[in-house]
Amino acid sequence: MLRRLASTLGSAAARSRAGPSPATMAQTRSVGGLMVHRDTADNNDQLAWEFSQDNMPLVRTIMERYPPNYKRSAMIPLLDVAQQQNEGYLTVQVMNKVAEMLEVAPIRVYEVATFYSMFNRSKMGKYHVMVCGTTPCMLRGARDIEAALSEHLGVKKFENTPDGMFTLGEMECMGSCVNAPMIAVADYSDGVKGYSYNYYEDLTPTDAVAVVKALKAGEKPRVGSQTRDKAEPITGQTTLMSEPTGPYCRDLAAVKAAVEAAAAAAAAAAA
């Protein structure tokens, strides 16, 4: 068994030594999963990429949050800005630029970009429509929402529409279980300045289709619950029906005066 293990490890090491560069093998996270990166004309490590002049003030603000010896802490927020500027996804040259700015090896950026599902490694539509697939939404009809969107957009899950307008995806628990089912939409249509990430809740299949129709028409559909004002029961609000009283707080000035008086009395008695 030990000989077989040693042989296996030796073969793996040999393949590693003979393998392609980290940039070539950087895993690509599509909206549907992981795959091995393949260079394309617009996604390869021979291309240069820069943050736009409009976005550089934001980039500098992010980097100034961290001491020089901890600048790599800016990696995730910088990748987020870069993705917004780069039409919703991270190419190899984008990641290389972030690595250069943070003075880390490119593989360190690749590791982060391929680990977190918030980062996309394949071309996206202008609107990334993500259906929540966790248990509460599933029980409340998430599959029907997904089916309606798939039929309306003419794509399967994790595909882009031919016009480049929408990508249909899925995300796990978005934290709005009380208003299930729901979708989240990332808007990459206007770069960093126009970026938004909005929730649309309490959906029926018809509601979900209406949201994407409105987005395609350039409209701003109602954000949040489509039927309620907040997260109150469907029958209406049952608590906090009046203005709540403020929290109890002692009169600290009176407490201070009492302590000072006691101290003065003690000092007088001691004298």
Short mmCIF file of C-alpha atoms in Angstrom, two decimals:
data_model
loop_
_atom_site.label_atom_id
_atom_site.label_comp_id
_atom_site.label_asym_id
_atom_site.label_seq_id
_atom_site.Cartn_x
_atom_site.Cartn_y
_atom_site.Cartn_z
CA MET A 1 0.00 0.00 0.00
CA LEU A 2 2.82 2.39 0.90
CA ARG A 3 4.56 1.65 -2.41
CA ARG A 4 1.34 2.39 -4.31
CA LEU A 5 0.88 5.64 -2.38
CA ALA A 6 4.47 6.71 -3.07
CA SER A 7 4.02 5.88 -6.74
CA THR A 8 0.80 7.90 -6.93
CA LEU A 9 2.35 10.91 -5.21
CA GLY A 10 5.39 10.69 -7.46
CA SER A 11 3.22 10.64 -10.57
CA ALA A 12 1.19 13.62 -9.32
CA ALA A 13 4.36 15.58 -8.61
CA ALA A 14 5.66 14.81 -12.08
CA ARG A 15 2.43 16.00 -13.66
CA SER A 16 2.61 19.16 -11.55
CA ARG A 17 6.16 19.89 -12.68
CA ALA A 18 5.20 19.37 -16.30
CA GLY A 19 1.94 21.29 -16.08
CA PRO A 20 1.08 24.66 -17.64
CA SER A 21 1.49 28.04 -15.98
CA PRO A 22 -0.79 29.08 -13.07
CA ALA A 23 -2.54 31.61 -15.35
CA THR A 24 -3.36 28.91 -17.89
CA MET A 25 -4.66 26.57 -15.21
CA ALA A 26 -6.52 29.18 -13.17
CA GLN A 27 -9.93 27.65 -12.63
CA THR A 28 -12.83 29.41 -14.25
CA ARG A 29 -15.96 29.85 -12.17
CA SER A 30 -18.88 30.01 -14.49
CA VAL A 31 -22.31 30.65 -13.13
CA GLY A 32 -22.77 26.89 -13.22
CA GLY A 33 -19.63 25.57 -11.59
CA LEU A 34 -15.89 25.23 -11.91
CA MET A 35 -13.91 24.45 -15.01
CA VAL A 36 -10.31 24.64 -16.13
CA HIS A 37 -9.46 28.00 -17.64
CA ARG A 38 -8.84 28.14 -21.38
CA ASP A 39 -7.27 31.21 -22.94
CA THR A 40 -9.45 33.17 -25.34
CA ALA A 41 -8.76 36.31 -27.35
CA ASP A 42 -10.18 38.51 -24.59
CA ASN A 43 -9.22 36.44 -21.55
CA ASN A 44 -5.53 35.58 -21.28
CA ASP A 45 -2.43 36.63 -19.38
CA GLN A 46 -0.87 38.38 -22.38
CA LEU A 47 -3.42 41.20 -22.19
CA ALA A 48 -3.19 44.27 -19.98
CA TRP A 49 -6.03 45.71 -17.93
CA GLU A 50 -6.40 48.85 -15.84
CA PHE A 51 -8.93 50.37 -13.51
CA SER A 52 -10.57 53.34 -15.21
CA GLN A 53 -9.72 56.86 -14.10
CA ASP A 54 -13.28 57.25 -12.86
CA ASN A 55 -12.86 54.25 -10.57
CA MET A 56 -9.35 54.99 -9.28
CA PRO A 57 -10.57 57.25 -6.41
CA LEU A 58 -12.64 54.33 -5.11
CA VAL A 59 -9.71 51.96 -5.56
CA ARG A 60 -7.41 54.28 -3.60
CA THR A 61 -10.01 54.67 -0.85
CA ILE A 62 -10.23 50.90 -0.49
CA MET A 63 -6.45 50.44 -0.36
CA GLU A 64 -6.02 53.23 2.19
CA ARG A 65 -8.15 51.29 4.66
CA TYR A 66 -5.30 48.85 5.25
CA PRO A 67 -1.68 49.27 6.41
CA PRO A 68 0.93 48.72 3.66
CA ASN A 69 1.97 45.37 5.16
CA TYR A 70 -1.65 44.19 5.08
CA LYS A 71 -2.65 45.53 1.69
CA ARG A 72 -3.71 42.07 0.53
CA SER A 73 -6.74 42.55 2.80
CA ALA A 74 -8.09 44.79 0.01
CA MET A 75 -8.27 41.83 -2.38
CA ILE A 76 -11.98 41.02 -2.18
CA PRO A 77 -13.26 44.64 -2.38
CA LEU A 78 -10.87 45.36 -5.27
CA LEU A 79 -12.03 42.27 -7.13
CA ASP A 80 -15.61 43.38 -6.57
CA VAL A 81 -14.95 46.80 -8.12
CA ALA A 82 -12.98 45.19 -10.97
CA GLN A 83 -15.85 42.81 -11.72
CA GLN A 84 -18.34 45.66 -11.84
CA GLN A 85 -16.11 47.59 -14.26
CA ASN A 86 -15.43 44.51 -16.39
CA GLU A 87 -19.06 43.76 -17.27
CA GLY A 88 -19.67 41.30 -14.49
CA TYR A 89 -16.78 38.86 -14.67
CA LEU A 90 -13.08 38.49 -13.90
CA THR A 91 -10.65 37.70 -16.68
CA VAL A 92 -7.09 36.54 -16.06
CA GLN A 93 -5.70 39.98 -16.93
CA VAL A 94 -8.07 41.61 -14.44
CA MET A 95 -6.90 39.29 -11.66
CA ASN A 96 -3.27 39.85 -12.64
CA LYS A 97 -3.73 43.61 -12.27
CA VAL A 98 -5.16 43.19 -8.78
CA ALA A 99 -2.23 40.93 -7.87
CA GLU A 100 0.20 43.56 -9.14
CA MET A 101 -1.43 46.32 -7.10
CA LEU A 102 -1.42 44.21 -3.94
CA GLU A 103 2.09 42.88 -4.55
CA VAL A 104 1.08 39.23 -4.26
CA ALA A 105 1.58 36.26 -6.54
CA PRO A 106 -1.23 36.01 -9.13
CA ILE A 107 -2.18 32.57 -7.83
CA ARG A 108 -3.26 34.18 -4.55
CA VAL A 109 -5.85 36.20 -6.44
CA TYR A 110 -6.91 33.22 -8.55
CA GLU A 111 -7.54 31.26 -5.35
CA VAL A 112 -9.90 33.91 -4.01
CA ALA A 113 -11.69 34.54 -7.31
CA THR A 114 -12.39 30.84 -7.84
CA PHE A 115 -13.47 30.17 -4.26
CA TYR A 116 -16.22 32.74 -3.73
CA SER A 117 -19.40 32.39 -5.77
CA MET A 118 -19.84 36.18 -5.81
CA PHE A 119 -17.08 36.28 -8.43
CA ASN A 120 -17.82 35.20 -11.99
CA ARG A 121 -15.17 33.81 -14.32
CA SER A 122 -17.32 33.56 -17.43
CA LYS A 123 -19.04 36.24 -19.46
CA MET A 124 -22.25 37.42 -17.90
CA GLY A 125 -25.38 39.15 -19.07
CA LYS A 126 -26.05 42.73 -18.09
CA TYR A 127 -28.37 41.37 -15.41
CA HIS A 128 -27.44 38.31 -13.36
CA VAL A 129 -30.72 36.85 -12.12
CA MET A 130 -30.16 34.43 -9.24
CA VAL A 131 -32.95 32.24 -7.92
CA CYS A 132 -32.62 31.28 -4.26
CA GLY A 133 -32.53 27.49 -4.06
CA THR A 134 -32.39 26.88 -0.31
CA THR A 135 -35.06 24.96 1.61
CA PRO A 136 -37.52 27.77 2.61
CA CYS A 137 -37.60 29.16 -0.94
CA MET A 138 -37.77 25.65 -2.37
CA LEU A 139 -40.81 24.86 -0.21
CA ARG A 140 -42.44 28.13 -1.29
CA GLY A 141 -42.05 27.50 -5.01
CA ALA A 142 -38.49 28.34 -6.08
CA ARG A 143 -38.54 25.59 -8.71
CA ASP A 144 -41.62 27.15 -10.29
CA ILE A 145 -39.88 30.57 -10.29
CA GLU A 146 -36.85 29.06 -12.00
CA ALA A 147 -38.97 27.23 -14.57
CA ALA A 148 -40.93 30.38 -15.42
CA LEU A 149 -37.75 32.44 -15.86
CA SER A 150 -36.11 29.70 -17.92
CA GLU A 151 -39.11 29.49 -20.24
CA HIS A 152 -39.46 33.26 -20.56
CA LEU A 153 -35.74 33.91 -21.19
CA GLY A 154 -35.28 30.86 -23.41
CA VAL A 155 -32.25 29.59 -21.50
CA LYS A 156 -31.43 26.94 -18.96
CA LYS A 157 -29.96 27.63 -15.56
CA PHE A 158 -26.39 28.99 -15.78
CA GLU A 159 -26.81 30.18 -19.37
CA ASN A 160 -26.81 33.64 -20.96
CA THR A 161 -29.55 34.91 -23.24
CA PRO A 162 -28.44 35.35 -26.87
CA ASP A 163 -28.84 39.14 -26.63
CA GLY A 164 -26.43 39.28 -23.69
CA MET A 165 -29.06 40.86 -21.48
CA PHE A 166 -29.60 38.17 -18.82
CA THR A 167 -27.78 35.34 -17.10
CA LEU A 168 -29.97 32.89 -15.19
CA GLY A 169 -28.26 31.56 -12.10
CA GLU A 170 -28.87 30.18 -8.65
CA MET A 171 -27.69 31.18 -5.20
CA GLU A 172 -27.97 29.55 -1.83
CA CYS A 173 -29.65 31.22 1.13
CA MET A 174 -29.97 34.96 0.62
CA GLY A 175 -31.28 35.53 4.15
CA SER A 176 -34.83 36.60 3.28
CA CYS A 177 -36.50 33.32 4.19
CA VAL A 178 -39.51 35.05 5.76
CA ASN A 179 -40.32 36.52 2.33
CA ALA A 180 -39.64 33.37 0.30
CA PRO A 181 -39.43 32.69 -2.57
CA MET A 182 -37.07 35.33 -3.90
CA ILE A 183 -34.49 36.25 -6.50
CA ALA A 184 -31.48 38.56 -6.40
CA VAL A 185 -30.41 40.59 -9.43
CA ALA A 186 -26.92 41.98 -9.94
CA ASP A 187 -27.03 44.89 -12.41
CA TYR A 188 -23.83 45.25 -14.47
CA SER A 189 -25.43 47.38 -17.18
CA ASP A 190 -23.72 50.65 -16.22
CA GLY A 191 -20.40 49.73 -14.66
CA VAL A 192 -19.40 50.68 -11.14
CA LYS A 193 -21.46 53.87 -10.92
CA GLY A 194 -24.68 52.13 -11.88
CA TYR A 195 -24.10 48.82 -10.13
CA SER A 196 -26.85 47.50 -7.88
CA TYR A 197 -27.66 44.22 -6.16
CA ASN A 198 -31.34 44.00 -5.32
CA TYR A 199 -33.70 41.47 -3.78
CA TYR A 200 -37.18 40.75 -5.14
CA GLU A 201 -39.27 38.78 -2.64
CA ASP A 202 -42.66 37.11 -2.14
CA LEU A 203 -42.62 36.14 -5.78
CA THR A 204 -45.01 34.17 -7.92
CA PRO A 205 -43.80 32.91 -11.31
CA THR A 206 -45.72 35.79 -12.90
CA ASP A 207 -44.04 38.31 -10.58
CA ALA A 208 -40.57 36.98 -11.43
CA VAL A 209 -41.19 37.27 -15.16
CA ALA A 210 -42.56 40.79 -14.65
CA VAL A 211 -39.31 41.79 -12.89
CA VAL A 212 -37.10 40.72 -15.82
CA LYS A 213 -39.49 42.29 -18.32
CA ALA A 214 -39.24 45.59 -16.46
CA LEU A 215 -35.44 45.40 -16.33
CA LYS A 216 -35.23 44.72 -20.05
CA ALA A 217 -37.46 47.72 -20.71
CA GLY A 218 -35.10 49.93 -18.69
CA GLU A 219 -37.57 50.29 -15.83
CA LYS A 220 -36.92 49.96 -12.10
CA PRO A 221 -39.15 47.23 -10.66
CA ARG A 222 -40.18 47.41 -7.04
CA VAL A 223 -37.37 46.16 -4.80
CA GLY A 224 -38.10 43.85 -1.87
CA SER A 225 -41.42 42.17 -1.20
CA GLN A 226 -43.85 42.37 -4.08
CA THR A 227 -46.86 42.19 -1.76
CA ARG A 228 -45.81 43.45 1.68
CA ASP A 229 -44.20 46.58 3.07
CA LYS A 230 -41.80 44.71 5.35
CA ALA A 231 -41.53 41.17 6.67
CA GLU A 232 -44.80 41.16 8.59
CA PRO A 233 -47.17 38.17 8.38
CA ILE A 234 -49.15 37.91 5.18
CA THR A 235 -52.26 38.76 7.20
CA GLY A 236 -50.76 42.05 8.33
CA GLN A 237 -48.62 43.49 11.08
CA THR A 238 -49.23 42.08 14.56
CA THR A 239 -46.46 43.65 16.66
CA LEU A 240 -44.90 47.11 17.07
CA MET A 241 -48.28 48.68 16.45
CA SER A 242 -47.33 51.88 18.26
CA GLU A 243 -44.24 54.00 18.68
CA PRO A 244 -41.84 51.95 20.83
CA THR A 245 -40.54 53.48 24.05
CA GLY A 246 -36.85 54.17 24.27
CA PRO A 247 -34.52 51.91 26.23
CA TYR A 248 -34.25 52.56 29.97
CA CYS A 249 -31.16 54.53 30.94
CA ARG A 250 -30.18 55.83 34.35
CA ASP A 251 -29.66 59.55 34.86
CA LEU A 252 -25.90 59.35 34.64
CA ALA A 253 -25.43 62.99 35.67
CA ALA A 254 -27.34 62.32 38.89
CA VAL A 255 -25.30 59.15 39.52
CA LYS A 256 -22.07 61.08 39.03
CA ALA A 257 -23.21 63.83 41.41
CA ALA A 258 -24.16 61.24 44.07
CA VAL A 259 -20.77 59.50 43.79
CA GLU A 260 -18.92 62.79 44.02
CA ALA A 261 -21.00 63.85 47.03
CA ALA A 262 -20.30 60.56 48.79
CA ALA A 263 -16.60 60.90 48.10
CA ALA A 264 -16.58 64.44 49.46
CA ALA A 265 -18.43 63.34 52.60
CA ALA A 266 -15.99 60.48 53.13
CA ALA A 267 -13.05 62.83 52.75
CA ALA A 268 -14.58 65.29 55.22
CA ALA A 269 -15.18 62.52 57.74
CA ALA A 270 -11.62 61.31 57.40
CA ALA A 271 -10.28 64.79 58.04
#
